[in-house]
Amino acid sequence: MTDKTDKKQSPPLMEKIVALCKRRGFVFQSSEIYGGINGFWDYGPLGAELKKNIRDGWWNDMVRGRDDVVGIETSIIMHPKVWEASGHVGGFTDPMVDCKSSKQRFRADEIWFSPVIVDGKIVGYVSMLETERTTEDLQDKAETLKRKKAIQGKLEPVQPRDFTQATPEEIPLVPSPATGEPGSLTPARNFNMMFETHVGALREESEKTYLRPETAQGMFADFKAVLDTGRVKIPFGIAQIGKSFRNEITPRNFIFRSREFEQMEMEFFISDDDDWEKWHRYWIDWCYNWLLSVGLPASHLSEYNHAKEKLAFYSKGTTDIMFRYPFGVQELWGIAARGCYDLSQHAKFSGASMEYFDEEKKRKYVPHVIEPAVGVDRITLAILVSAYAEETTTDEKGQSETRIVMRFAPRVAPIKVAVFPLLRNKPPLVEKAREVYKLLQPHFTTEWDDRGNIGKRYRYQDEQGTPWCATIDFDTLGEKGPELQDTVTLRDRDTMKQERIKIADLVPLIAGKLRT
Amino acid sequence: MTDKTDKKQSPPLMEKIVALCKRRGFVFQSSEIYGGINGFWDYGPLGAELKKNIRDGWWNDMVRGRDDVVGIETSIIMHPKVWEASGHVGGFTDPMVDCKSSKQRFRADEIWFSPVIVDGKIVGYVSMLETERTTEDLQDKAETLKRKKAIQGKLEPVQPRDFTQATPEEIPLVPSPATGEPGSLTPARNFNMMFETHVGALREESEKTYLRPETAQGMFADFKAVLDTGRVKIPFGIAQIGKSFRNEITPRNFIFRSREFEQMEMEFFISDDDDWEKWHRYWIDWCYNWLLSVGLPASHLSEYNHAKEKLAFYSKGTTDIMFRYPFGVQELWGIAARGCYDLSQHAKFSGASMEYFDEEKKRKYVPHVIEPAVGVDRITLAILVSAYAEETTTDEKGQSETRIVMRFAPRVAPIKVAVFPLLRNKPPLVEKAREVYKLLQPHFTTEWDDRGNIGKRYRYQDEQGTPWCATIDFDTLGEKGPELQDTVTLRDRDTMKQERIKIADLVPLIAGKLRT
């Protein structure tokens, strides 16, 4: 579900971010020279660094920095039985609707419709694709219909339902969102979102299997193998970062809902009689704080508790950490208490025991699990959205100008520091600047820039979110006397303040800022 | 091609490594609880760390540490036209042979056969699957055949050819490697090794595409998008790390030839009139030195230059850095000079220009490329093989024992340092050891171990290749006087020597060792 954000603001913001992502090399459309492929995205030089920083930050905090979580990497293509056991072969579906006249395809739960009722009588139906203000827009459409049909009387408020709730009698009466005319929509039918492929030399004989729709089953399938290494003791977690694939009917919202995406999932195994609510809360808080640590503002984050009656039978509770994207408040990180369902299913389908022998309790049991699952691409988009800012500033000539600045948290910024020689055609400046560059590069992702004037270089670095720029000028060379010799100007992206720093102090200073 | 390594040694070594990988959590068979899936592997807790260290080392040295290479991440599923342009749809095939009686399937170029010639007359055929000593084994088989048929005369030396070279008359005469009997092998036919899948909601209507068989085409397809970000100037490279998929007919040799694997590829673009041989040599040397830096011994590395007449028409030269695996000398890192073929093909198939405007030369051209391409899994296996050692040592009771030690280069070792309290039931020891653990953990991948006696813990850490172990004992607590207070025993994996080190010196000492 989406909330009501300001409709006038949001499309331009997303458009600006998408344009900046392409221009600066954060995100490209996959296979763009061939017209693209719907639902697939590439990460350019800055995007690849940003994503790597997100992954590395999570791995450091979740795996390397904890005694009780180990990391693994499992294959994208697994034995097909895995997906029978997990329930994905049977139930990983979305309801799909075709419009027979336009040949367009929709997710049934994204088509909203309502009868148009005047003086208690249904005079027609209106429909639309879900937006931030579905109810208001449907009401407008109902008004228009009433006016067009020149019907007198009192128009009642619309009662929006999604198309999965349409009765067989209503289906032919609901207008297609593609054509505006009723009669062309098919009933909703289930579509399995797993990508299929065949392993082995001949299609007919070989085994059909799937690209994983989630990384989590890798942790469950390898649970016993990890136990057998003797490295873990309940409570403990198994974590993984990797690509997953879902054949979405309608991929949309840039990198938010794509068909190929990257997940960071962790399965935290606890005793069957442990207090799962305590652990559930623990992991919700952990995830929330981690999101703050990569620069997401608390103002954009919220919690959504799934209603008990809507959960799967085995689920004890699911809480989503939501983020306010420009296109609405959407799920960012799901923290699910899944009981012992997954391990029990694999025990049942494989015949392998999934029991853990608890030495303290002196008994065997199938552990329960808490699963925090998040998409790297969704975090990346949330970070891009949170970082984007436009400011009116004054340039060196005193003229007002708009500055676009990506206020990335330093720990995820693709480039940590840029090094500028004041002038590119003065060899002593360039030489000294190269020294500084070589000093910083082993410690931080460092960029060299000697193009144009310093003001332009600052703007360029601002747009890619570089927290610090070091300029080597004539003072650095000692031309204004020994007290400024071997110092550089260090400019802060956010305050735009410039400080004179000794070259020898640069590495510890920046390292210190990165830690805070 | 493979060389002749000692047949008696090699199978046990691989078996030992595979067993250690499973026992210690380096590599598991994928979906093992379901009987596995041929050609797919998972990485356990130590394997995931080892692989991450390899990837991060490469990314740091290849991308972050260089001014002239940028990194990207492109999607695994791309537009199908990409694979028409690249030639993979037409030509990415392996020759496949079926044995009609056993239902087994072989790569034709892995079946070797020879006529058996006695006194100048062909008296039969022998065949086998390629091994390290194909010629000798075929000769043995020829002798056996001659003896079995009780034929008198002089047996000539065998003339091994692979099955793709069998004439139509020979095919029915060559014995199947599965049954030993002739008549059941089909002629070789081409099998495309790309995994297929369908994008979109309905198979019939949706577009068939492929899982990428290499990451390289992502760099070519995004060449223009990267150029347009203005971050690069010829000569420059675009690098990527990611999964690729090949539906191998006969996956084998553990993680050496699998169906899902990870690549690290870089496309280095140079001017069309630049000295490509100079750059080719430059990158061969770079790759060779990088392999030394992750601990591969020069004695196991060699270069193999592909014969000019066997190269594709556009190729200017390909050199492979070979590694001596237990199953033979095999390709590890291929460095190919591919001319402007790939960019030109994409220009032709997409209609997009792939030209670069060279500001110094004042002209446009399609750049040429040098491509160093390596598999992470192959490097991982080479590192595992190189690291494995068995030594006879003396235990604390003076008895001789066999020590298994993984001599990983510290930069790739999954765990850098282990921290031991001498005794787990002495709270002051445990508390002090936790302090040391907390001190080291933010800097290095650190493991806590308080199980069993110290000797056993050393052996355990040796098997997982931990370079250093720090033990906190009663001396650390100051029980032997102030001079040893706040010092720990630091034990070196390779020399097994123990030194007394101040706790405050641990971080800089280990950091220094990691840099060398």
PDB file of C-alpha atoms in Angstrom, chain A residues 46-257:
ATOM      1  CA  LEU A  46      29.712   5.439  -9.074  1.00  0.00           C
ATOM      2  CA  GLY A  47      26.757   3.110  -8.575  1.00  0.00           C
ATOM      3  CA  ALA A  48      29.024   0.069  -8.404  1.00  0.00           C
ATOM      4  CA  GLU A  49      31.086   1.761  -5.666  1.00  0.00           C
ATOM      5  CA  LEU A  50      27.976   2.869  -3.771  1.00  0.00           C
ATOM      6  CA  LYS A  51      26.525  -0.641  -3.877  1.00  0.00           C
ATOM      7  CA  LYS A  52      29.824  -2.193  -2.853  1.00  0.00           C
ATOM      8  CA  ASN A  53      29.995   0.146   0.133  1.00  0.00           C
ATOM      9  CA  ILE A  54      26.473  -0.843   1.158  1.00  0.00           C
ATOM     10  CA  ARG A  55      27.276  -4.553   0.836  1.00  0.00           C
ATOM     11  CA  ASP A  56      30.618  -4.248   2.615  1.00  0.00           C
ATOM     12  CA  GLY A  57      29.084  -2.182   5.410  1.00  0.00           C
ATOM     13  CA  TRP A  58      26.372  -4.775   5.964  1.00  0.00           C
ATOM     14  CA  TRP A  59      28.849  -7.683   5.808  1.00  0.00           C
ATOM     15  CA  ASN A  60      31.182  -5.984   8.273  1.00  0.00           C
ATOM     16  CA  ASP A  61      28.411  -5.192  10.721  1.00  0.00           C
ATOM     17  CA  MET A  62      26.350  -8.337  10.261  1.00  0.00           C
ATOM     18  CA  VAL A  63      29.002 -11.019   9.778  1.00  0.00           C
ATOM     19  CA  ARG A  64      32.564  -9.969  10.579  1.00  0.00           C
ATOM     20  CA  GLY A  65      31.646  -7.732  13.481  1.00  0.00           C
ATOM     21  CA  ARG A  66      29.507 -10.346  15.251  1.00  0.00           C
ATOM     22  CA  ASP A  67      30.433 -13.613  16.975  1.00  0.00           C
ATOM     23  CA  ASP A  68      27.038 -15.151  16.329  1.00  0.00           C
ATOM     24  CA  VAL A  69      26.581 -14.782  12.567  1.00  0.00           C
ATOM     25  CA  VAL A  70      28.483 -16.570   9.797  1.00  0.00           C
ATOM     26  CA  GLY A  71      28.299 -15.742   6.103  1.00  0.00           C
ATOM     27  CA  ILE A  72      27.850 -18.112   3.182  1.00  0.00           C
ATOM     28  CA  GLU A  73      27.421 -17.879  -0.608  1.00  0.00           C
ATOM     29  CA  THR A  74      25.072 -20.352  -2.211  1.00  0.00           C
ATOM     30  CA  SER A  75      24.323 -20.922  -5.877  1.00  0.00           C
ATOM     31  CA  ILE A  76      21.569 -19.052  -7.746  1.00  0.00           C
ATOM     32  CA  ILE A  77      20.477 -22.259  -9.458  1.00  0.00           C
ATOM     33  CA  MET A  78      19.578 -24.910  -6.898  1.00  0.00           C
ATOM     34  CA  HIS A  79      17.922 -28.317  -7.015  1.00  0.00           C
ATOM     35  CA  PRO A  80      14.251 -27.846  -8.063  1.00  0.00           C
ATOM     36  CA  LYS A  81      13.064 -29.728  -4.961  1.00  0.00           C
ATOM     37  CA  VAL A  82      14.261 -26.766  -2.881  1.00  0.00           C
ATOM     38  CA  TRP A  83      11.482 -24.687  -4.428  1.00  0.00           C
ATOM     39  CA  GLU A  84       8.879 -27.367  -3.908  1.00  0.00           C
ATOM     40  CA  ALA A  85       9.788 -27.565  -0.232  1.00  0.00           C
ATOM     41  CA  SER A  86       9.827 -23.799   0.176  1.00  0.00           C
ATOM     42  CA  GLY A  87       6.369 -23.461  -1.369  1.00  0.00           C
ATOM     43  CA  HIS A  88       7.551 -21.299  -4.282  1.00  0.00           C
ATOM     44  CA  VAL A  89       6.587 -23.788  -7.005  1.00  0.00           C
ATOM     45  CA  GLY A  90       3.057 -23.901  -5.692  1.00  0.00           C
ATOM     46  CA  GLY A  91       2.476 -20.451  -4.369  1.00  0.00           C
ATOM     47  CA  PHE A  92       4.908 -17.789  -5.531  1.00  0.00           C
ATOM     48  CA  THR A  93       2.412 -16.124  -7.815  1.00  0.00           C
ATOM     49  CA  ASP A  94       1.001 -12.721  -8.659  1.00  0.00           C
ATOM     50  CA  PRO A  95      -2.508 -12.218 -10.044  1.00  0.00           C
ATOM     51  CA  MET A  96      -2.312 -11.177 -13.685  1.00  0.00           C
ATOM     52  CA  VAL A  97      -4.926  -9.596 -15.970  1.00  0.00           C
ATOM     53  CA  ASP A  98      -4.785  -9.103 -19.731  1.00  0.00           C
ATOM     54  CA  CYS A  99      -6.541  -6.377 -21.682  1.00  0.00           C
ATOM     55  CA  LYS A 100      -7.620  -8.217 -24.844  1.00  0.00           C
ATOM     56  CA  SER A 101      -7.951  -5.095 -26.961  1.00  0.00           C
ATOM     57  CA  SER A 102      -4.699  -3.296 -26.041  1.00  0.00           C
ATOM     58  CA  LYS A 103      -2.659  -6.498 -25.417  1.00  0.00           C
ATOM     59  CA  GLN A 104      -1.387  -4.846 -22.269  1.00  0.00           C
ATOM     60  CA  ARG A 105      -0.862  -6.826 -19.096  1.00  0.00           C
ATOM     61  CA  PHE A 106      -1.494  -5.695 -15.527  1.00  0.00           C
ATOM     62  CA  ARG A 107      -1.154  -6.945 -12.007  1.00  0.00           C
ATOM     63  CA  ALA A 108      -4.762  -7.405 -10.882  1.00  0.00           C
ATOM     64  CA  ASP A 109      -4.031  -5.915  -7.482  1.00  0.00           C
ATOM     65  CA  GLU A 110      -2.766  -2.725  -9.087  1.00  0.00           C
ATOM     66  CA  ILE A 111      -6.034  -2.089 -10.999  1.00  0.00           C
ATOM     67  CA  TRP A 112      -8.522  -0.246  -8.793  1.00  0.00           C
ATOM     68  CA  PHE A 113     -12.166   0.126  -9.678  1.00  0.00           C
ATOM     69  CA  SER A 114     -15.437   1.299  -8.220  1.00  0.00           C
ATOM     70  CA  PRO A 115     -19.092   1.288  -9.178  1.00  0.00           C
ATOM     71  CA  VAL A 116     -20.423   4.774  -9.882  1.00  0.00           C
ATOM     72  CA  ILE A 117     -23.575   5.107  -7.775  1.00  0.00           C
ATOM     73  CA  VAL A 118     -26.068   7.918  -8.294  1.00  0.00           C
ATOM     74  CA  ASP A 119     -29.109   8.073  -6.046  1.00  0.00           C
ATOM     75  CA  GLY A 120     -28.440   4.525  -4.912  1.00  0.00           C
ATOM     76  CA  LYS A 121     -28.257   3.121  -8.463  1.00  0.00           C
ATOM     77  CA  ILE A 122     -25.136   1.800 -10.219  1.00  0.00           C
ATOM     78  CA  VAL A 123     -24.768   3.788 -13.459  1.00  0.00           C
ATOM     79  CA  GLY A 124     -21.369   2.472 -14.526  1.00  0.00           C
ATOM     80  CA  TYR A 125     -17.822   1.619 -13.408  1.00  0.00           C
ATOM     81  CA  VAL A 126     -14.587   3.563 -13.249  1.00  0.00           C
ATOM     82  CA  SER A 127     -11.053   2.139 -12.993  1.00  0.00           C
ATOM     83  CA  MET A 128      -7.438   3.168 -12.887  1.00  0.00           C
ATOM     84  CA  LEU A 129      -3.968   1.963 -12.007  1.00  0.00           C
ATOM     85  CA  GLU A 130      -3.003   2.513  -8.398  1.00  0.00           C
ATOM     86  CA  THR A 131      -1.482   5.907  -7.634  1.00  0.00           C
ATOM     87  CA  GLU A 132      -0.748   7.902  -4.513  1.00  0.00           C
ATOM     88  CA  ARG A 133      -4.343   9.227  -4.542  1.00  0.00           C
ATOM     89  CA  THR A 134      -6.412   6.432  -5.955  1.00  0.00           C
ATOM     90  CA  THR A 135      -9.591   7.295  -4.083  1.00  0.00           C
ATOM     91  CA  GLU A 136      -9.610  10.951  -5.080  1.00  0.00           C
ATOM     92  CA  ASP A 137      -8.843  10.182  -8.701  1.00  0.00           C
ATOM     93  CA  LEU A 138     -11.554   7.529  -8.893  1.00  0.00           C
ATOM     94  CA  GLN A 139     -13.999  10.071  -7.425  1.00  0.00           C
ATOM     95  CA  ASP A 140     -12.995  12.558 -10.138  1.00  0.00           C
ATOM     96  CA  LYS A 141     -13.530   9.901 -12.780  1.00  0.00           C
ATOM     97  CA  ALA A 142     -16.946   9.100 -11.327  1.00  0.00           C
ATOM     98  CA  GLU A 143     -17.920  12.799 -11.522  1.00  0.00           C
ATOM     99  CA  THR A 144     -16.802  12.907 -15.141  1.00  0.00           C
ATOM    100  CA  LEU A 145     -18.785   9.792 -15.999  1.00  0.00           C
ATOM    101  CA  LYS A 146     -21.907  11.204 -14.376  1.00  0.00           C
ATOM    102  CA  ARG A 147     -21.480  14.459 -16.293  1.00  0.00           C
ATOM    103  CA  LYS A 148     -20.756  12.706 -19.588  1.00  0.00           C
ATOM    104  CA  LYS A 149     -23.819  10.536 -19.213  1.00  0.00           C
ATOM    105  CA  ALA A 150     -25.824  13.638 -18.162  1.00  0.00           C
ATOM    106  CA  ILE A 151     -27.264  11.841 -15.170  1.00  0.00           C
ATOM    107  CA  GLN A 152     -29.011  13.903 -12.509  1.00  0.00           C
ATOM    108  CA  GLY A 153     -28.928  13.067  -8.815  1.00  0.00           C
ATOM    109  CA  LYS A 154     -26.551  12.620  -5.928  1.00  0.00           C
ATOM    110  CA  LEU A 155     -23.216  10.922  -6.665  1.00  0.00           C
ATOM    111  CA  GLU A 156     -22.139   8.696  -3.805  1.00  0.00           C
ATOM    112  CA  PRO A 157     -18.506   8.411  -2.665  1.00  0.00           C
ATOM    113  CA  VAL A 158     -16.587   5.768  -4.620  1.00  0.00           C
ATOM    114  CA  GLN A 159     -15.807   2.410  -2.990  1.00  0.00           C
ATOM    115  CA  PRO A 160     -12.424   1.392  -4.417  1.00  0.00           C
ATOM    116  CA  ARG A 161     -11.563  -2.296  -4.621  1.00  0.00           C
ATOM    117  CA  ASP A 162      -8.725  -3.936  -6.494  1.00  0.00           C
ATOM    118  CA  PHE A 163      -9.455  -6.168  -9.466  1.00  0.00           C
ATOM    119  CA  THR A 164      -8.814  -9.417  -7.613  1.00  0.00           C
ATOM    120  CA  GLN A 165     -12.020  -8.581  -5.732  1.00  0.00           C
ATOM    121  CA  ALA A 166     -14.144  -8.087  -8.853  1.00  0.00           C
ATOM    122  CA  THR A 167     -17.104 -10.517  -9.078  1.00  0.00           C
ATOM    123  CA  PRO A 168     -17.619 -12.499 -12.307  1.00  0.00           C
ATOM    124  CA  GLU A 169     -20.539 -10.169 -13.084  1.00  0.00           C
ATOM    125  CA  GLU A 170     -18.403  -7.063 -12.605  1.00  0.00           C
ATOM    126  CA  ILE A 171     -15.415  -8.170 -14.726  1.00  0.00           C
ATOM    127  CA  PRO A 172     -17.008  -7.317 -18.112  1.00  0.00           C
ATOM    128  CA  LEU A 173     -18.214  -3.964 -16.739  1.00  0.00           C
ATOM    129  CA  VAL A 174     -14.886  -2.612 -15.460  1.00  0.00           C
ATOM    130  CA  PRO A 175     -13.088  -0.370 -17.997  1.00  0.00           C
ATOM    131  CA  SER A 176      -9.579  -1.380 -18.997  1.00  0.00           C
ATOM    132  CA  PRO A 177      -6.986   1.086 -17.692  1.00  0.00           C
ATOM    133  CA  ALA A 178      -5.403   0.880 -21.149  1.00  0.00           C
ATOM    134  CA  THR A 179      -8.454   1.857 -23.251  1.00  0.00           C
ATOM    135  CA  GLY A 180     -10.977   3.311 -20.815  1.00  0.00           C
ATOM    136  CA  GLU A 181     -13.590   0.930 -22.263  1.00  0.00           C
ATOM    137  CA  PRO A 182     -15.152  -2.036 -20.461  1.00  0.00           C
ATOM    138  CA  GLY A 183     -15.274  -5.574 -21.813  1.00  0.00           C
ATOM    139  CA  SER A 184     -11.635  -6.297 -22.606  1.00  0.00           C
ATOM    140  CA  LEU A 185     -10.226  -7.364 -19.221  1.00  0.00           C
ATOM    141  CA  THR A 186      -9.767 -11.076 -18.562  1.00  0.00           C
ATOM    142  CA  PRO A 187     -10.373 -12.548 -15.109  1.00  0.00           C
ATOM    143  CA  ALA A 188      -7.281 -12.493 -12.916  1.00  0.00           C
ATOM    144  CA  ARG A 189      -5.133 -15.613 -13.024  1.00  0.00           C
ATOM    145  CA  ASN A 190      -2.077 -16.664 -11.081  1.00  0.00           C
ATOM    146  CA  PHE A 191       1.347 -16.278 -12.639  1.00  0.00           C
ATOM    147  CA  ASN A 192       4.416 -17.900 -11.062  1.00  0.00           C
ATOM    148  CA  MET A 193       7.163 -15.340 -10.816  1.00  0.00           C
ATOM    149  CA  MET A 194      10.125 -17.706 -10.817  1.00  0.00           C
ATOM    150  CA  PHE A 195      12.331 -17.646 -13.919  1.00  0.00           C
ATOM    151  CA  GLU A 196      12.690 -21.141 -15.333  1.00  0.00           C
ATOM    152  CA  THR A 197      15.730 -22.666 -16.933  1.00  0.00           C
ATOM    153  CA  HIS A 198      16.988 -26.130 -17.841  1.00  0.00           C
ATOM    154  CA  VAL A 199      20.157 -27.708 -16.567  1.00  0.00           C
ATOM    155  CA  GLY A 200      21.795 -30.326 -18.756  1.00  0.00           C
ATOM    156  CA  ALA A 201      22.432 -30.813 -22.404  1.00  0.00           C
ATOM    157  CA  LEU A 202      18.999 -31.432 -23.869  1.00  0.00           C
ATOM    158  CA  ARG A 203      15.851 -29.568 -22.977  1.00  0.00           C
ATOM    159  CA  GLU A 204      13.550 -32.587 -23.150  1.00  0.00           C
ATOM    160  CA  GLU A 205      15.593 -34.786 -20.880  1.00  0.00           C
ATOM    161  CA  SER A 206      17.176 -32.279 -18.618  1.00  0.00           C
ATOM    162  CA  GLU A 207      15.825 -31.034 -15.381  1.00  0.00           C
ATOM    163  CA  LYS A 208      13.772 -27.890 -15.250  1.00  0.00           C
ATOM    164  CA  THR A 209      14.797 -25.634 -12.429  1.00  0.00           C
ATOM    165  CA  TYR A 210      14.582 -22.007 -11.413  1.00  0.00           C
ATOM    166  CA  LEU A 211      16.623 -18.922 -10.747  1.00  0.00           C
ATOM    167  CA  ARG A 212      16.266 -18.363  -7.037  1.00  0.00           C
ATOM    168  CA  PRO A 213      13.576 -15.807  -6.130  1.00  0.00           C
ATOM    169  CA  GLU A 214      15.272 -15.268  -2.750  1.00  0.00           C
ATOM    170  CA  THR A 215      18.620 -16.105  -1.188  1.00  0.00           C
ATOM    171  CA  ALA A 216      17.056 -17.363   2.061  1.00  0.00           C
ATOM    172  CA  GLN A 217      16.543 -20.969   0.934  1.00  0.00           C
ATOM    173  CA  GLY A 218      20.305 -21.297   0.506  1.00  0.00           C
ATOM    174  CA  MET A 219      20.687 -20.787   4.245  1.00  0.00           C
ATOM    175  CA  PHE A 220      18.001 -23.359   5.049  1.00  0.00           C
ATOM    176  CA  ALA A 221      19.301 -25.957   2.581  1.00  0.00           C
ATOM    177  CA  ASP A 222      22.844 -25.576   3.969  1.00  0.00           C
ATOM    178  CA  PHE A 223      21.781 -25.414   7.623  1.00  0.00           C
ATOM    179  CA  LYS A 224      23.093 -28.904   8.373  1.00  0.00           C
ATOM    180  CA  ALA A 225      26.338 -28.392   6.470  1.00  0.00           C
ATOM    181  CA  VAL A 226      27.037 -25.230   8.475  1.00  0.00           C
ATOM    182  CA  LEU A 227      26.164 -27.008  11.744  1.00  0.00           C
ATOM    183  CA  ASP A 228      28.554 -29.816  10.838  1.00  0.00           C
ATOM    184  CA  THR A 229      31.514 -27.436  10.573  1.00  0.00           C
ATOM    185  CA  GLY A 230      31.195 -26.985  14.334  1.00  0.00           C
ATOM    186  CA  ARG A 231      31.453 -23.222  14.119  1.00  0.00           C
ATOM    187  CA  VAL A 232      28.029 -22.306  15.475  1.00  0.00           C
ATOM    188  CA  LYS A 233      25.850 -22.672  18.557  1.00  0.00           C
ATOM    189  CA  ILE A 234      22.220 -21.602  18.985  1.00  0.00           C
ATOM    190  CA  PRO A 235      21.355 -18.728  18.895  1.00  0.00           C
ATOM    191  CA  PHE A 236      23.255 -17.986  15.676  1.00  0.00           C
ATOM    192  CA  GLY A 237      22.659 -16.616  12.221  1.00  0.00           C
ATOM    193  CA  ILE A 238      23.637 -17.501   8.650  1.00  0.00           C
ATOM    194  CA  ALA A 239      23.874 -14.520   6.304  1.00  0.00           C
ATOM    195  CA  GLN A 240      24.235 -14.139   2.577  1.00  0.00           C
ATOM    196  CA  ILE A 241      24.422 -11.417  -0.069  1.00  0.00           C
ATOM    197  CA  GLY A 242      23.489 -12.306  -3.628  1.00  0.00           C
ATOM    198  CA  LYS A 243      21.367 -11.885  -6.720  1.00  0.00           C
ATOM    199  CA  SER A 244      17.743 -13.026  -6.872  1.00  0.00           C
ATOM    200  CA  PHE A 245      15.297 -13.014  -9.768  1.00  0.00           C
ATOM    201  CA  ARG A 246      11.556 -12.451  -9.993  1.00  0.00           C
ATOM    202  CA  ASN A 247       9.684 -12.302 -13.271  1.00  0.00           C
ATOM    203  CA  GLU A 248       7.575  -9.313 -12.151  1.00  0.00           C
ATOM    204  CA  ILE A 249       4.487  -8.640 -14.252  1.00  0.00           C
ATOM    205  CA  THR A 250       5.003  -4.905 -13.990  1.00  0.00           C
ATOM    206  CA  PRO A 251       8.508  -3.914 -12.932  1.00  0.00           C
ATOM    207  CA  ARG A 252       8.482  -0.247 -11.985  1.00  0.00           C
ATOM    208  CA  ASN A 253       9.770   2.641  -9.932  1.00  0.00           C
ATOM    209  CA  PHE A 254      13.314   2.538 -11.295  1.00  0.00           C
ATOM    210  CA  ILE A 255      15.455   0.116  -9.292  1.00  0.00           C
ATOM    211  CA  PHE A 256      12.764  -0.366  -6.623  1.00  0.00           C
ATOM    212  CA  ARG A 257      10.966  -3.258  -8.304  1.00  0.00           C
TER     213      ARG A 257
END
